Amino acid sequence: MSSIKVLTVLGTGVLGSQIAFQAAFHGFAVTAYDVDEDALAKARDRFTRLAGVYRAQVAGATGGKTEAALANLRLTADLGDAVVDADLVIEAVPELLELKRDVYRKLAELAPAKAIFATNSSTLLPSDLKDFTGRPDRFLALHYANNIWAQNIAEVMGTAETDPAVFAAVVDFARNSGLEPIEIRKEKAGYVLNSLLVPLLNAAAGLLLQGVADPHTIDKTWRIATGAPTGPFQIYDVVGLTTAYNIASSSPDAGSQAFAQYLKEHYIDQGKLGVASGEGFYKY
Amino acid sequence: MSSIKVLTVLGTGVLGSQIAFQAAFHGFAVTAYDVDEDALAKARDRFTRLAGVYRAQVAGATGGKTEAALANLRLTADLGDAVVDADLVIEAVPELLELKRDVYRKLAELAPAKAIFATNSSTLLPSDLKDFTGRPDRFLALHYANNIWAQNIAEVMGTAETDPAVFAAVVDFARNSGLEPIEIRKEKAGYVLNSLLVPLLNAAAGLLLQGVADPHTIDKTWRIATGAPTGPFQIYDVVGLTTAYNIASSSPDAGSQAFAQYLKEHYIDQGKLGVASGEGFYKY
């Protein structure tokens, strides 16, 4: 079962393109699928930029290694063609339940019987999707962190129906693609990382909204007292304030609603979206 | 008001002795008070050990600086003598409300009018104590982290009655004693640091108790994804599992109660108390 060699990644957005490039960089033959030629053109740009990021930031990424990674990547807008020989299909399409279910219904028909399916969903449980895969025993979640060349964890989380041998094969694949596999033993919304990070970020938001301290003071406290390189508001800026807004505004909790409103008024409406826009809680 | 020069520290336990030594190391004349000669003998041992820790771990702590710090420290078991000329009295006596109130009642009579009183309480709010100080305008909280030579923050938190000039003077004192002052604008249980840390530690405990992942996996995830030097269970081991048990068992929350029981059965009853005993979630 440690025989995952041919990888297909569905979706070439921020995470999908990183997932595809990371595996290609580690020698896997990777097919990246997206819906049309326009999306594929954007994917080509993302891969070129990622090659530059790896050369600048990843040890041993010179001497033709990123060129080899690019050569390992094949792009297609034909789903049947994309998965024709896949050992593993990683789904990284937008976080819309109906869209994902539709993708799995098609995959179930088009992919070979040997193919394992893995969802990179941050917000859905694999149980929400398993019944649409046609192969619940060969389906699980494989969840990447953003900037995977640096934050190189891959959280592996099955359902009660996932075959343990499939779980083990995906753990091996994660390790073989340069990631530290995080083996999760029970389905849990937020996996391990977000289950830890969200309460910290919520607590920081609460201190700000209650007027206890400002973001710089809160971050400084966290950095000095724990030795962490970044405080919670620096993490918000990296995650992006639009994403933080979307998460907070979709929560029924009154504190989260208030924080969403605060983000909108003080930051998002002024174009301050975090690191990506050059300013959020900090200037970059 | 930036005229705090003479410091008295009440209580020479783990934190009290660190608070006294840190200020003495930065040139303040410090009187350390404890209840009897036995407690003072223990304090002398603590100061000697702290001198060794500073020489080993603090930049610029050689060349007679720790000897000078020890020379700046005076010990007494006479409360009136301890506070006779104090500009600032930092109270670091055990976390028992009635004991603290009793100390403040005595202080109110014995200390000079100029003296500012500051509590290092982790669990009580300054509002719980202010009415016993005889000087609520010259009273606030000044909260230190353990191992203050390394985690050198000092959280400054007043009540609605604290004179802003007193607040500013204590902020100056914290900075002048080699600490980064954390200015808290509103009373908040847990200050900034524990308001952030406790939700993270609770979330980690929840993942363990729910069987989602083991402590090593949870810690690894946190370290890799956030760049922090330690994960939540490593922090539990530093805090000490008896302290973690006391906090969890005094919470009405069912999850906290379950975690307290888990700590007792799997660790405390087996003498595994964290870093201090050589083993907790990890071996040292």
mmCIF file of C-alpha atoms in Angstrom, chain A residues 145 150-153 155 180-188 191-193 195-197 199-200 203-204 207 209-214 217-222 224-230 232 235, chain B residues 145 150-153 155 180-188 191-193 195-197 199-200 203-204 207 209-214 217-222 224-230 232 235:
data_model
loop_
_atom_site.group_PDB
_atom_site.id
_atom_site.type_symbol
_atom_site.label_atom_id
_atom_site.label_comp_id
_atom_site.label_asym_id
_atom_site.label_seq_id
_atom_site.Cartn_x
_atom_site.Cartn_y
_atom_site.Cartn_z
ATOM 1 C CA ALA A 145 -1.271 24.253 6.036
ATOM 2 C CA ALA A 150 7.664 26.137 5.516
ATOM 3 C CA GLN A 151 4.718 24.910 7.609
ATOM 4 C CA ASN A 152 5.203 21.396 6.329
ATOM 5 C CA ILE A 153 2.537 19.438 8.146
ATOM 6 C CA GLU A 155 -2.986 16.256 8.767
ATOM 7 C CA GLU A 180 5.443 15.693 8.535
ATOM 8 C CA PRO A 181 2.293 13.566 8.684
ATOM 9 C CA ILE A 182 -0.028 14.361 11.598
ATOM 10 C CA GLU A 183 -2.003 11.198 12.280
ATOM 11 C CA ILE A 184 -5.455 12.068 13.626
ATOM 12 C CA ARG A 185 -7.260 9.155 15.254
ATOM 13 C CA LYS A 186 -10.826 10.440 15.256
ATOM 14 C CA GLU A 187 -12.803 12.824 13.092
ATOM 15 C CA LYS A 188 -12.587 16.317 14.484
ATOM 16 C CA TYR A 191 -8.282 18.843 12.720
ATOM 17 C CA VAL A 192 -5.515 19.395 15.307
ATOM 18 C CA LEU A 193 -4.063 22.694 14.139
ATOM 19 C CA SER A 195 -8.648 23.172 16.965
ATOM 20 C CA LEU A 196 -5.704 24.752 18.805
ATOM 21 C CA LEU A 197 -5.337 27.944 16.798
ATOM 22 C CA PRO A 199 -9.392 29.329 20.498
ATOM 23 C CA LEU A 200 -6.155 31.330 20.729
ATOM 24 C CA ALA A 203 -9.261 34.875 22.867
ATOM 25 C CA ALA A 204 -7.061 37.559 21.306
ATOM 26 C CA LEU A 207 -9.211 41.015 24.523
ATOM 27 C CA LEU A 209 -12.967 44.006 21.580
ATOM 28 C CA GLN A 210 -13.254 44.256 25.368
ATOM 29 C CA GLY A 211 -10.661 47.043 25.369
ATOM 30 C CA VAL A 212 -8.220 45.087 27.536
ATOM 31 C CA ALA A 213 -5.216 45.739 25.302
ATOM 32 C CA ASP A 214 -4.284 46.654 21.729
ATOM 33 C CA THR A 217 0.575 44.667 23.217
ATOM 34 C CA ILE A 218 -1.259 41.354 22.950
ATOM 35 C CA ASP A 219 1.179 40.049 20.332
ATOM 36 C CA LYS A 220 4.222 41.227 22.296
ATOM 37 C CA THR A 221 2.961 39.447 25.406
ATOM 38 C CA TRP A 222 2.542 36.200 23.499
ATOM 39 C CA ILE A 224 7.921 37.169 24.904
ATOM 40 C CA ALA A 225 6.122 34.787 27.243
ATOM 41 C CA THR A 226 5.966 31.762 24.905
ATOM 42 C CA GLY A 227 8.923 32.345 22.602
ATOM 43 C CA ALA A 228 6.659 32.099 19.537
ATOM 44 C CA PRO A 229 7.807 34.109 16.506
ATOM 45 C CA THR A 230 4.392 35.686 15.942
ATOM 46 C CA PRO A 232 -2.227 36.170 17.283
ATOM 47 C CA ILE A 235 -1.297 35.326 12.496
ATOM 48 C CA ALA B 145 5.590 35.362 34.450
ATOM 49 C CA ALA B 150 13.750 34.772 30.328
ATOM 50 C CA GLN B 151 9.984 35.479 30.035
ATOM 51 C CA ASN B 152 10.534 39.068 30.994
ATOM 52 C CA ILE B 153 7.065 40.547 30.847
ATOM 53 C CA GLU B 155 1.587 42.894 33.200
ATOM 54 C CA GLU B 180 8.805 44.645 29.175
ATOM 55 C CA PRO B 181 5.743 46.310 30.694
ATOM 56 C CA ILE B 182 2.408 45.050 29.332
ATOM 57 C CA GLU B 183 -0.084 47.876 29.846
ATOM 58 C CA ILE B 184 -3.564 46.463 30.412
ATOM 59 C CA ARG B 185 -6.360 48.995 30.012
ATOM 60 C CA LYS B 186 -9.194 47.227 31.768
ATOM 61 C CA GLU B 187 -9.420 44.675 34.552
ATOM 62 C CA LYS B 188 -9.454 41.179 33.130
ATOM 63 C CA TYR B 191 -4.531 39.395 32.392
ATOM 64 C CA VAL B 192 -3.396 39.137 28.750
ATOM 65 C CA LEU B 193 -1.090 36.131 28.904
ATOM 66 C CA SER B 195 -6.348 34.884 28.771
ATOM 67 C CA LEU B 196 -4.542 33.658 25.647
ATOM 68 C CA LEU B 197 -2.748 30.646 27.063
ATOM 69 C CA PRO B 199 -7.871 28.535 25.881
ATOM 70 C CA LEU B 200 -4.948 27.018 23.953
ATOM 71 C CA ALA B 203 -8.148 22.971 23.548
ATOM 72 C CA ALA B 204 -5.105 20.706 23.661
ATOM 73 C CA LEU B 207 -8.059 16.851 21.821
ATOM 74 C CA LEU B 209 -9.340 13.454 26.130
ATOM 75 C CA GLN B 210 -11.454 13.016 22.988
ATOM 76 C CA GLY B 211 -8.855 10.635 21.559
ATOM 77 C CA VAL B 212 -8.149 12.849 18.546
ATOM 78 C CA ALA B 213 -4.363 12.729 18.918
ATOM 79 C CA ASP B 214 -1.639 12.085 21.498
ATOM 80 C CA THR B 217 1.463 14.699 17.856
ATOM 81 C CA ILE B 218 -0.445 17.739 19.149
ATOM 82 C CA ASP B 219 2.767 19.471 20.223
ATOM 83 C CA LYS B 220 4.529 18.662 16.944
ATOM 84 C CA THR B 221 1.639 20.127 14.968
ATOM 85 C CA TRP B 222 1.780 23.362 16.972
ATOM 86 C CA ILE B 224 5.785 23.116 13.007
ATOM 87 C CA ALA B 225 2.728 25.135 11.992
ATOM 88 C CA THR B 226 3.343 28.182 14.202
ATOM 89 C CA GLY B 227 7.115 28.096 14.701
ATOM 90 C CA ALA B 228 6.687 28.132 18.479
ATOM 91 C CA PRO B 229 9.493 26.439 20.442
ATOM 92 C CA THR B 230 7.086 24.406 22.579
ATOM 93 C CA PRO B 232 0.848 22.929 24.736
ATOM 94 C CA ILE B 235 3.938 24.077 28.446
#
